[in-house]
Amino acid sequence: MGAKMSVKDHAVKIDEYTHEIPKKSDLGMNAPVKIYGNPSIYKMLDRGVFQQIINVSKLPGLVGHAMTMPDAHWGYGFPIGGVAAFDVNKGVISPGGIGFDINCGIRMITTNLTVAEVKPKIRELINTLYDLIPAGVGKKGSVPLSMQQFRDVAEKGTEWCIENGYGWDEDLEKQENNGCLTAADFSVVSDKAKSRGIKQLGTLGSGNHYCEVQTVNQIFDPDTAKIMGVRDKDQVVVMVHCGSRGFGHQIASDYLREFLNKMETKWNIPIYEKELSAAPINSKEGQNYLKAMSAAANFGFANRQVIMSHVRKGFEQIFGRTAEDMEMNLVYDVAHNIAKQEEYLIDGKSRQVIVHRKGATRSFGPNSKDIPSIYKSVGQPVILGGSMETGSYLLAGTEAAMRNSFGSTAHGSGRTMSRSKAKKKIKGHVLRSQMEAKGIYVRAASMAGLAEEAGFAYKNINDVIDSIHGADLSRKIAQLVPIGNIKG
DNA sequence: ATGTCC
């Protein structure tokens, strides 16, 4: 055949939800690739995702498959929606496989309020939350910190917040890793990262970061939902989506540059793609990145914890009851931009790997280590944030995810349209009125930023959910739809 | 994602 072969042509259909690209040495692959998505998702996947995940498979020490989740799209180096596990001794760690926004993640909070109680006060509530939670690019936080305190935040994560009045004792266990990666070490973080981060605790940021008031629209598994605190249709819940702000961004930038400078010369790793700079996990540099990334991850957990305390305060002001009385309990906090050392059974052998999840959510199944006792029987809560207009999902981790995707699943809808194109299609204030007409009251730090997040710029979330539920990477528990949103 | 380029 004379026509140029597309990377997509190498893929073989395994089942309704899975394609595989076998390891091809002539493409330079060190490992096979797995692509998750139902036929509709698969058809729409752009060629860049295939090329990027093939590039990932060329990195040394990759274990099992390099994978993309159904919400995958083009990212920096790795695709967003990418999962890759590397051997702890022979493998690498790559900042591009984690993302600039280290520990970007979502937490979900329940209430015992109903939509009928909240709707009449939604404007007042959103306006109050908007005043309590600093949002937008470059915003300074509501928690002034000394450098010593900032160090404690970066090394202790959520625990610092609880000790300092930003939350309840019981919040601590309902977070991935209890809201703290113990490897964190502030001393391997640059002064520049420290000076950017010290002012940012308790800030939402920009882009697709938000605090959203939602109602339960549908419950798929009432028993599991109940364990997670979701009991009734029309119950009001809150989701907070943000990360480690300028602190994590600077750490990612610092180490990307350092690794690129040393990759070929010091470690003899071929550079197929500059954005995929990486260091051997057992090198000094690799270990330092792991420590700095952990510090950023802890800041991300702490950031969402402080924001949650603002959310509780805002509800108290508007509804005149205590947060305890309104049962504003944390369901769970999950990261979707992070790397972790975890143990998996590979070809009958137990192996320690560094799992990179970039735009991918941990999805640990029932009886896994490291999930709270209350969720042992049903699996870890998985929180998947949709676009502002189409709603979000609560799911549960599965045993199949432990076997097939290094305990990982999708993280959101996944963009299909560039930010610039979305902005050309609609003006922020027009979108705001349209959403208001649909019953979603929005306050946004930037109207241009709002337009970039229009629902039409994202994949159909139902296809993403159908894909992960169908592939059993996580199972549907409940669907949530927005009634109010604060956007960065 | 991000003091949207040091």
Coordinates of C-alpha atoms (C1' of nucleotides) in Angstrom, one line a residue:
Chain A
M1 CA 0.0 0.0 0.0
G2 CA 1.4 3.3 -1.1
A3 CA -0.6 5.6 1.3
K4 CA 1.2 6.6 4.5
M5 CA 0.3 4.4 7.4
S6 CA -1.3 6.0 10.4
V7 CA -0.3 5.1 13.9
K8 CA -3.9 4.1 14.4
D9 CA -3.6 1.4 11.8
H10 CA -1.3 -0.6 14.2
A11 CA -4.1 -1.0 16.7
V12 CA -6.0 -4.3 17.1
K13 CA -9.5 -4.5 18.5
I14 CA -9.6 -6.7 21.7
D15 CA -13.2 -6.2 22.7
E16 CA -15.9 -3.6 22.7
Y17 CA -14.0 -1.3 25.0
T18 CA -10.3 -2.1 24.3
H19 CA -7.8 -1.8 21.5
E20 CA -4.2 -2.9 21.7
I21 CA -1.0 -1.9 19.8
P22 CA 1.3 -4.9 20.2
K23 CA 4.9 -4.1 21.0
K24 CA 6.6 -3.3 17.8
S25 CA 10.4 -3.0 17.9
D26 CA 10.4 -1.3 14.5
L27 CA 8.4 1.5 16.1
G28 CA 10.9 1.6 19.0
M29 CA 8.4 0.4 21.5
N30 CA 9.6 -1.2 24.7
A31 CA 6.1 -2.3 25.7
P32 CA 2.6 -2.8 24.2
V33 CA -0.1 -0.1 24.3
K34 CA -3.7 -0.4 25.4
I35 CA -6.4 2.1 24.4
Y36 CA -9.7 2.2 26.3
G37 CA -12.9 3.5 24.8
N38 CA -16.1 2.3 23.3
P39 CA -16.5 2.5 19.5
S40 CA -17.8 6.1 19.6
I41 CA -14.8 7.3 21.8
Y42 CA -12.3 5.3 19.8
K43 CA -13.5 6.7 16.5
M44 CA -13.0 10.2 17.8
L45 CA -9.5 9.7 19.4
D46 CA -7.0 11.9 17.6
R47 CA -3.9 10.6 16.1
G48 CA -1.8 12.6 18.6
V49 CA -3.0 10.4 21.5
F50 CA -1.7 7.3 19.6
Q51 CA 1.6 8.9 18.8
Q52 CA 2.1 10.2 22.4
I53 CA 1.3 6.9 24.1
I54 CA 3.6 5.0 21.6
N55 CA 6.3 7.5 22.6
V56 CA 5.6 6.6 26.3
S57 CA 6.1 2.9 25.5
K58 CA 9.6 3.7 24.4
L59 CA 10.7 4.8 27.8
P60 CA 12.9 2.3 29.8
G61 CA 11.5 0.0 32.4
L62 CA 7.8 0.2 31.4
V63 CA 5.8 -2.6 33.0
G64 CA 2.7 -4.1 31.3
H65 CA 1.0 -1.8 28.9
A66 CA 1.2 2.0 28.4
M67 CA -2.5 3.0 28.5
T68 CA -4.9 5.7 27.7
M69 CA -8.3 6.1 29.4
P70 CA -11.4 7.0 27.4
D71 CA -11.1 10.7 28.2
A72 CA -7.6 10.8 26.6
H73 CA -6.5 13.8 24.6
W74 CA -3.3 15.5 23.5
G75 CA -1.1 16.7 26.4
Y76 CA 2.4 17.8 27.2
G77 CA 4.6 14.7 26.4
F78 CA 2.2 12.1 27.8
P79 CA -1.5 12.2 26.7
I80 CA -3.9 13.5 29.4
G81 CA -5.7 10.3 30.3
G82 CA -2.5 8.4 30.3
V83 CA -1.4 5.6 32.7
A84 CA 2.1 4.1 32.7
A85 CA 3.9 2.0 35.4
F86 CA 7.7 1.7 35.6
D87 CA 9.8 -0.8 37.4
V88 CA 11.2 0.7 40.7
N89 CA 14.7 -0.4 39.9
K90 CA 15.0 -0.3 36.1
G91 CA 12.4 2.3 35.2
V92 CA 12.1 6.1 35.0
I93 CA 10.0 8.9 36.5
S94 CA 8.7 11.5 34.1
P95 CA 7.2 14.9 35.1
G96 CA 5.3 14.9 31.8
G97 CA 3.6 11.7 32.9
I98 CA 2.2 13.5 36.0
G99 CA 1.4 16.9 34.5
F100 CA 2.2 20.5 35.4
D101 CA -0.6 20.6 37.9
I102 CA 0.7 18.1 40.3
N103 CA -2.1 16.5 42.4
C104 CA -4.9 18.2 40.5
G105 CA -7.8 16.3 41.9
I106 CA -11.4 16.4 43.0
R107 CA -13.2 16.0 46.3
M108 CA -16.9 15.5 46.9
I109 CA -18.9 16.7 49.9
T110 CA -22.4 15.6 50.8
T111 CA -25.2 17.6 52.5
N112 CA -28.6 16.6 53.8
L113 CA -30.2 19.5 52.0
T114 CA -32.5 19.0 49.1
V115 CA -32.6 20.9 45.8
A116 CA -35.9 22.4 46.9
E117 CA -34.2 24.1 49.9
V118 CA -31.1 25.2 48.1
K119 CA -32.4 26.4 44.7
P120 CA -34.2 29.5 46.1
K121 CA -30.9 30.6 47.7
I122 CA -28.5 29.4 45.0
R123 CA -27.5 33.0 43.9
E124 CA -26.9 34.0 47.5
L125 CA -24.9 30.8 48.2
I126 CA -22.8 31.0 45.0
N127 CA -22.0 34.7 45.6
T128 CA -21.0 34.0 49.2
L129 CA -18.8 31.1 48.2
Y130 CA -17.3 33.2 45.4
D131 CA -16.3 35.8 48.1
L132 CA -14.9 33.1 50.4
I133 CA -12.8 31.2 47.8
P134 CA -10.2 33.2 45.9
A135 CA -10.4 32.3 42.2
G136 CA -8.4 33.1 39.1
V137 CA -4.9 33.3 37.7
G138 CA -2.3 34.6 40.2
K139 CA -4.8 34.9 43.1
K140 CA -3.4 35.1 46.6
G141 CA -4.8 32.9 49.3
S142 CA -6.9 33.4 52.4
V143 CA -4.3 31.6 54.6
P144 CA -1.2 33.7 55.3
L145 CA 1.7 31.4 56.0
S146 CA 5.3 31.8 57.3
M147 CA 7.9 29.8 55.4
Q148 CA 8.1 27.4 58.4
Q149 CA 4.3 26.9 58.2
F150 CA 4.4 26.5 54.4
R151 CA 7.1 23.8 54.9
D152 CA 4.7 22.0 57.3
V153 CA 1.9 22.2 54.8
A154 CA 4.1 20.8 52.1
E155 CA 5.4 17.9 54.3
K156 CA 2.2 17.1 56.2
G157 CA -0.6 17.9 53.7
T158 CA -4.1 17.7 55.0
E159 CA -3.0 16.9 58.6
W160 CA -1.7 20.5 58.9
C161 CA -5.1 21.8 57.9
I162 CA -6.9 19.7 60.5
E163 CA -4.4 20.8 63.2
N164 CA -5.0 24.4 62.3
G165 CA -8.8 24.5 62.3
Y166 CA -9.4 23.9 58.6
G167 CA -11.6 20.7 58.8
W168 CA -12.6 17.8 61.0
D169 CA -10.6 14.9 62.2
E170 CA -12.7 12.4 60.2
D171 CA -11.8 14.2 57.0
L172 CA -8.3 12.9 57.1
E173 CA -9.0 9.2 56.3
K174 CA -11.3 10.0 53.5
Q175 CA -8.6 11.1 51.2
E176 CA -6.2 9.2 48.9
N177 CA -3.1 8.4 51.1
N178 CA -4.9 10.3 54.0
G179 CA -4.0 13.5 52.2
C180 CA -0.2 13.1 52.7
L181 CA 2.6 11.6 50.7
T182 CA 5.2 10.9 53.3
A183 CA 8.1 11.1 50.9
A184 CA 7.7 14.9 50.7
D185 CA 10.8 16.9 51.3
F186 CA 10.7 20.7 51.2
S187 CA 14.5 21.0 50.9
V188 CA 14.5 19.8 47.3
V189 CA 12.0 22.4 46.2
S190 CA 13.4 25.5 44.5
D191 CA 13.1 29.0 46.2
K192 CA 11.1 30.1 43.2
A193 CA 8.5 27.4 43.7
K194 CA 8.4 28.2 47.4
S195 CA 7.8 31.9 46.7
R196 CA 5.0 31.2 44.2
G197 CA 3.3 28.7 46.5
I198 CA 3.5 30.4 49.9
K199 CA 0.7 32.8 49.0
Q200 CA -1.7 30.3 47.4
L201 CA -3.1 28.0 50.0
G202 CA -6.9 27.9 49.7
T203 CA -7.1 29.2 46.1
L204 CA -9.1 27.7 43.3
G205 CA -6.9 28.7 40.3
S206 CA -8.2 29.0 36.7
G207 CA -8.9 26.8 33.7
N208 CA -11.2 24.0 34.4
H209 CA -10.9 24.4 38.2
Y210 CA -14.2 24.9 40.0
C211 CA -16.3 24.6 43.0
E212 CA -19.7 23.2 42.0
V213 CA -23.0 22.8 43.8
Q214 CA -24.8 19.8 42.4
T215 CA -27.9 17.7 42.9
V216 CA -28.1 13.9 42.7
N217 CA -29.9 13.2 39.4
Q218 CA -29.7 9.4 39.3
I219 CA -28.6 6.6 41.6
F220 CA -27.3 3.4 40.0
D221 CA -26.3 1.4 43.0
P222 CA -28.3 2.5 46.1
D223 CA -26.4 0.3 48.6
T224 CA -23.0 1.6 47.6
A225 CA -24.3 5.1 47.3
K226 CA -25.6 5.0 50.8
I227 CA -22.2 3.9 52.2
M228 CA -20.7 6.9 50.4
G229 CA -23.4 9.3 51.9
V230 CA -25.5 9.6 48.8
R231 CA -29.0 8.6 49.7
D232 CA -31.7 10.4 47.6
K233 CA -32.4 11.9 44.3
D234 CA -32.4 15.7 44.6
Q235 CA -29.9 15.6 47.5
V236 CA -27.4 18.5 47.3
V237 CA -23.7 17.8 47.1
V238 CA -20.5 19.8 46.3
M239 CA -17.5 19.1 44.3
V240 CA -14.1 20.9 44.5
H241 CA -11.7 20.5 41.6
C242 CA -8.2 22.1 41.8
G243 CA -4.6 21.3 42.3
S244 CA -1.2 22.6 43.6
R245 CA -1.3 26.0 41.7
G246 CA 1.9 27.8 40.9
F247 CA 3.8 25.6 43.5
G248 CA 3.4 22.4 41.6
H249 CA 3.7 24.1 38.2
Q250 CA 7.1 25.5 39.2
I251 CA 8.3 22.1 40.6
A252 CA 7.3 20.3 37.3
S253 CA 9.0 23.0 35.2
D254 CA 12.2 22.9 37.3
Y255 CA 12.6 19.1 37.1
L256 CA 11.5 18.8 33.4
R257 CA 14.4 21.1 32.5
E258 CA 17.0 19.4 34.7
F259 CA 16.0 15.9 33.4
L260 CA 16.2 17.0 29.8
N261 CA 19.7 18.3 30.4
K262 CA 20.9 15.0 31.8
M263 CA 18.9 12.4 30.0
E264 CA 21.2 11.5 27.2
T265 CA 24.5 12.7 28.6
K266 CA 24.3 11.4 32.2
W267 CA 21.8 8.5 32.0
N268 CA 22.1 7.4 28.3
I269 CA 18.3 7.5 27.8
P270 CA 17.5 8.4 24.1
I271 CA 15.3 11.5 23.8
Y272 CA 12.6 10.6 21.3
E273 CA 10.5 13.6 22.4
K274 CA 11.8 16.5 24.4
E275 CA 8.5 16.8 26.4
L276 CA 9.1 13.3 27.7
S277 CA 12.1 14.1 29.7
A278 CA 12.6 11.5 32.5
A279 CA 15.1 10.4 35.1
P280 CA 15.9 6.9 36.4
I281 CA 13.8 6.4 39.5
N282 CA 16.8 5.3 41.5
S283 CA 18.9 8.3 40.5
K284 CA 19.5 11.1 42.9
E285 CA 17.6 13.4 40.6
G286 CA 14.7 11.0 40.2
Q287 CA 14.4 10.6 43.9
N288 CA 14.5 14.4 44.5
Y289 CA 11.7 14.9 42.0
L290 CA 9.7 12.2 43.8
K291 CA 10.2 14.2 47.0
A292 CA 9.4 17.5 45.5
M293 CA 6.4 16.1 43.6
S294 CA 5.1 14.7 47.0
A295 CA 5.5 18.1 48.5
A296 CA 3.4 19.6 45.7
A297 CA 0.8 16.7 46.1
N298 CA 0.5 17.5 49.8
F299 CA -0.1 21.2 48.9
G300 CA -2.8 20.1 46.5
F301 CA -4.6 18.0 49.2
A302 CA -4.2 20.9 51.7
N303 CA -5.5 23.4 49.1
R304 CA -8.7 21.4 48.6
Q305 CA -9.1 20.9 52.4
V306 CA -8.9 24.6 53.1
I307 CA -11.4 25.3 50.2
M308 CA -13.8 22.7 51.7
S309 CA -13.7 24.5 55.0
H310 CA -14.7 27.6 53.2
V311 CA -17.5 25.7 51.5
R312 CA -18.8 24.5 54.9
K313 CA -18.6 28.1 56.2
G314 CA -20.5 29.5 53.2
F315 CA -23.3 26.9 53.7
E316 CA -23.5 27.8 57.4
Q317 CA -23.8 31.5 56.6
I318 CA -26.6 31.0 54.1
F319 CA -28.6 28.2 55.8
G320 CA -28.1 29.2 59.4
R321 CA -27.2 25.7 60.5
T322 CA -23.9 24.1 61.4
A323 CA -22.0 22.1 58.8
E324 CA -22.2 19.1 61.1
D325 CA -26.0 19.5 61.3
M326 CA -26.1 19.7 57.5
E327 CA -24.0 16.5 57.4
M328 CA -21.4 18.1 55.2
N329 CA -19.2 15.1 55.1
L330 CA -16.3 14.4 52.8
V331 CA -17.1 11.4 50.5
Y332 CA -13.5 11.2 49.3
D333 CA -10.6 13.2 47.8
V334 CA -8.9 11.7 44.8
A335 CA -5.9 12.9 42.8
H336 CA -5.8 12.6 39.0
N337 CA -2.3 14.0 38.3
I338 CA 0.2 12.0 40.4
A339 CA 2.8 9.2 40.5
K340 CA 2.8 6.5 43.2
Q341 CA 4.8 3.5 44.2
E342 CA 2.4 0.5 44.3
E343 CA 2.5 -3.2 44.1
Y344 CA 0.8 -5.3 41.4
L345 CA 0.7 -8.9 40.3
I346 CA 2.3 -9.0 36.8
D347 CA 2.4 -12.4 35.1
G348 CA 2.0 -14.1 38.4
K349 CA 4.8 -12.2 40.0
S350 CA 4.4 -9.4 42.5
R351 CA 6.2 -6.2 41.4
Q352 CA 6.8 -2.7 42.8
V353 CA 6.1 0.0 40.2
I354 CA 5.8 3.7 40.0
V355 CA 2.4 4.3 38.5
H356 CA 2.0 7.6 36.6
R357 CA -1.5 8.8 36.4
K358 CA -2.0 11.9 34.3
G359 CA -5.6 12.9 33.9
A360 CA -6.4 9.4 35.3
T361 CA -8.0 8.6 38.7
R362 CA -7.0 5.9 41.1
S363 CA -9.7 3.2 41.1
F364 CA -8.8 0.7 43.9
G365 CA -11.2 -2.2 44.2
P366 CA -12.8 -3.8 47.2
N367 CA -10.4 -5.0 49.9
S368 CA -7.4 -3.0 48.5
K369 CA -4.8 -1.8 50.9
D370 CA -4.9 2.0 51.4
I371 CA -8.6 2.6 51.2
P372 CA -10.7 3.6 54.3
S373 CA -12.3 0.8 56.2
I374 CA -15.8 2.1 55.4
Y375 CA -15.2 1.6 51.7
K376 CA -13.4 -1.8 51.9
S377 CA -16.4 -3.8 50.9
V378 CA -17.4 -1.6 47.9
G379 CA -14.1 -0.2 46.6
Q380 CA -12.7 3.3 46.6
P381 CA -15.0 6.2 45.6
V382 CA -14.0 7.5 42.2
I383 CA -15.0 11.1 41.5
L384 CA -15.3 12.0 37.8
G385 CA -15.9 15.6 37.0
G386 CA -17.8 16.4 33.8
S387 CA -18.0 19.7 32.0
M388 CA -20.0 22.5 33.7
E389 CA -23.0 21.8 31.7
T390 CA -23.3 18.0 31.5
G391 CA -22.8 16.8 35.0
S392 CA -20.5 14.5 36.9
Y393 CA -20.3 11.0 38.3
L394 CA -19.5 9.1 41.5
L395 CA -18.2 5.7 40.8
A396 CA -16.4 2.9 42.7
G397 CA -13.1 1.2 42.1
T398 CA -13.0 -2.4 40.9
E399 CA -11.0 -5.6 41.1
A400 CA -10.7 -5.5 37.3
A401 CA -9.0 -2.2 37.4
M402 CA -6.4 -3.7 39.8
R403 CA -5.7 -6.4 37.2
N404 CA -6.0 -4.5 34.0
S405 CA -5.2 -0.7 34.5
F406 CA -2.9 -0.5 37.5
G407 CA -6.0 0.5 39.6
S408 CA -6.8 3.4 37.3
T409 CA -9.8 4.9 35.5
A410 CA -10.8 8.1 33.6
H411 CA -10.9 11.5 35.3
G412 CA -13.4 13.6 33.4
S413 CA -15.0 14.2 30.1
G414 CA -11.8 15.0 28.1
R415 CA -11.6 18.0 25.8
T416 CA -12.2 17.7 22.1
M417 CA -12.0 21.4 21.2
S418 CA -9.1 23.7 21.9
R419 CA -9.6 26.6 24.3
S420 CA -9.1 29.2 21.6
K421 CA -11.7 27.5 19.3
A422 CA -14.2 27.3 22.2
K423 CA -13.7 31.1 22.9
K424 CA -14.4 31.9 19.3
K425 CA -17.6 29.9 19.3
I426 CA -19.2 31.5 22.3
K427 CA -18.7 34.6 24.5
G428 CA -18.5 34.0 28.2
H429 CA -21.4 36.3 29.1
V430 CA -23.7 34.5 26.5
L431 CA -22.7 31.1 28.0
R432 CA -23.4 32.4 31.5
S433 CA -27.0 33.5 30.5
Q434 CA -27.6 30.2 28.6
M435 CA -26.5 28.3 31.7
E436 CA -28.6 30.4 34.0
A437 CA -31.6 29.7 31.7
K438 CA -30.9 26.0 32.3
G439 CA -30.8 26.5 36.1
I440 CA -27.1 26.7 36.6
Y441 CA -26.0 29.9 38.3
V442 CA -22.3 30.7 37.6
R443 CA -19.8 33.1 39.0
A444 CA -16.5 33.2 37.0
A445 CA -13.2 35.0 37.7
S446 CA -12.8 35.3 33.9
M447 CA -15.5 35.4 31.2
A448 CA -13.0 34.2 28.6
G449 CA -12.1 31.4 30.9
L450 CA -15.7 30.5 31.3
A451 CA -16.2 30.3 27.5
E452 CA -13.2 27.9 27.2
E453 CA -15.1 25.5 29.5
A454 CA -18.3 25.3 27.5
G455 CA -19.9 21.9 27.4
F456 CA -19.5 21.6 23.6
A457 CA -15.7 21.7 24.0
Y458 CA -15.8 18.3 25.8
K459 CA -16.5 14.7 24.8
N460 CA -19.9 13.3 25.6
I461 CA -19.5 12.2 29.2
N462 CA -22.0 9.4 28.7
D463 CA -19.6 7.8 26.3
V464 CA -16.7 8.1 28.8
I465 CA -18.8 6.6 31.6
D466 CA -20.1 3.8 29.3
S467 CA -16.5 3.0 28.4
I468 CA -15.1 2.8 32.0
H469 CA -18.2 1.0 33.3
G470 CA -18.2 -1.4 30.3
A471 CA -14.5 -2.1 30.7
D472 CA -15.1 -2.5 34.4
L473 CA -12.4 0.0 35.3
S474 CA -14.9 1.5 37.7
R475 CA -18.6 1.1 38.2
K476 CA -21.4 3.7 38.2
I477 CA -22.8 4.7 41.5
A478 CA -24.6 8.1 41.0
Q479 CA -24.9 10.9 38.5
L480 CA -24.7 14.5 39.7
V481 CA -25.9 17.6 37.8
P482 CA -24.9 21.2 38.6
I483 CA -27.1 24.0 39.9
G484 CA -24.3 26.5 40.8
N485 CA -20.7 26.9 39.9
I486 CA -17.7 29.0 40.9
K487 CA -15.0 29.1 38.2
G488 CA -11.5 30.3 38.2
Chain B
dA1 C1' -2.6 23.7 34.2
dT2 C1' 0.5 28.4 34.8
dG3 C1' 2.7 35.5 38.0
dT4 C1' -0.5 31.9 29.9
dC5 C1' 7.8 33.8 27.9
dC6 C1' 13.2 35.0 31.7

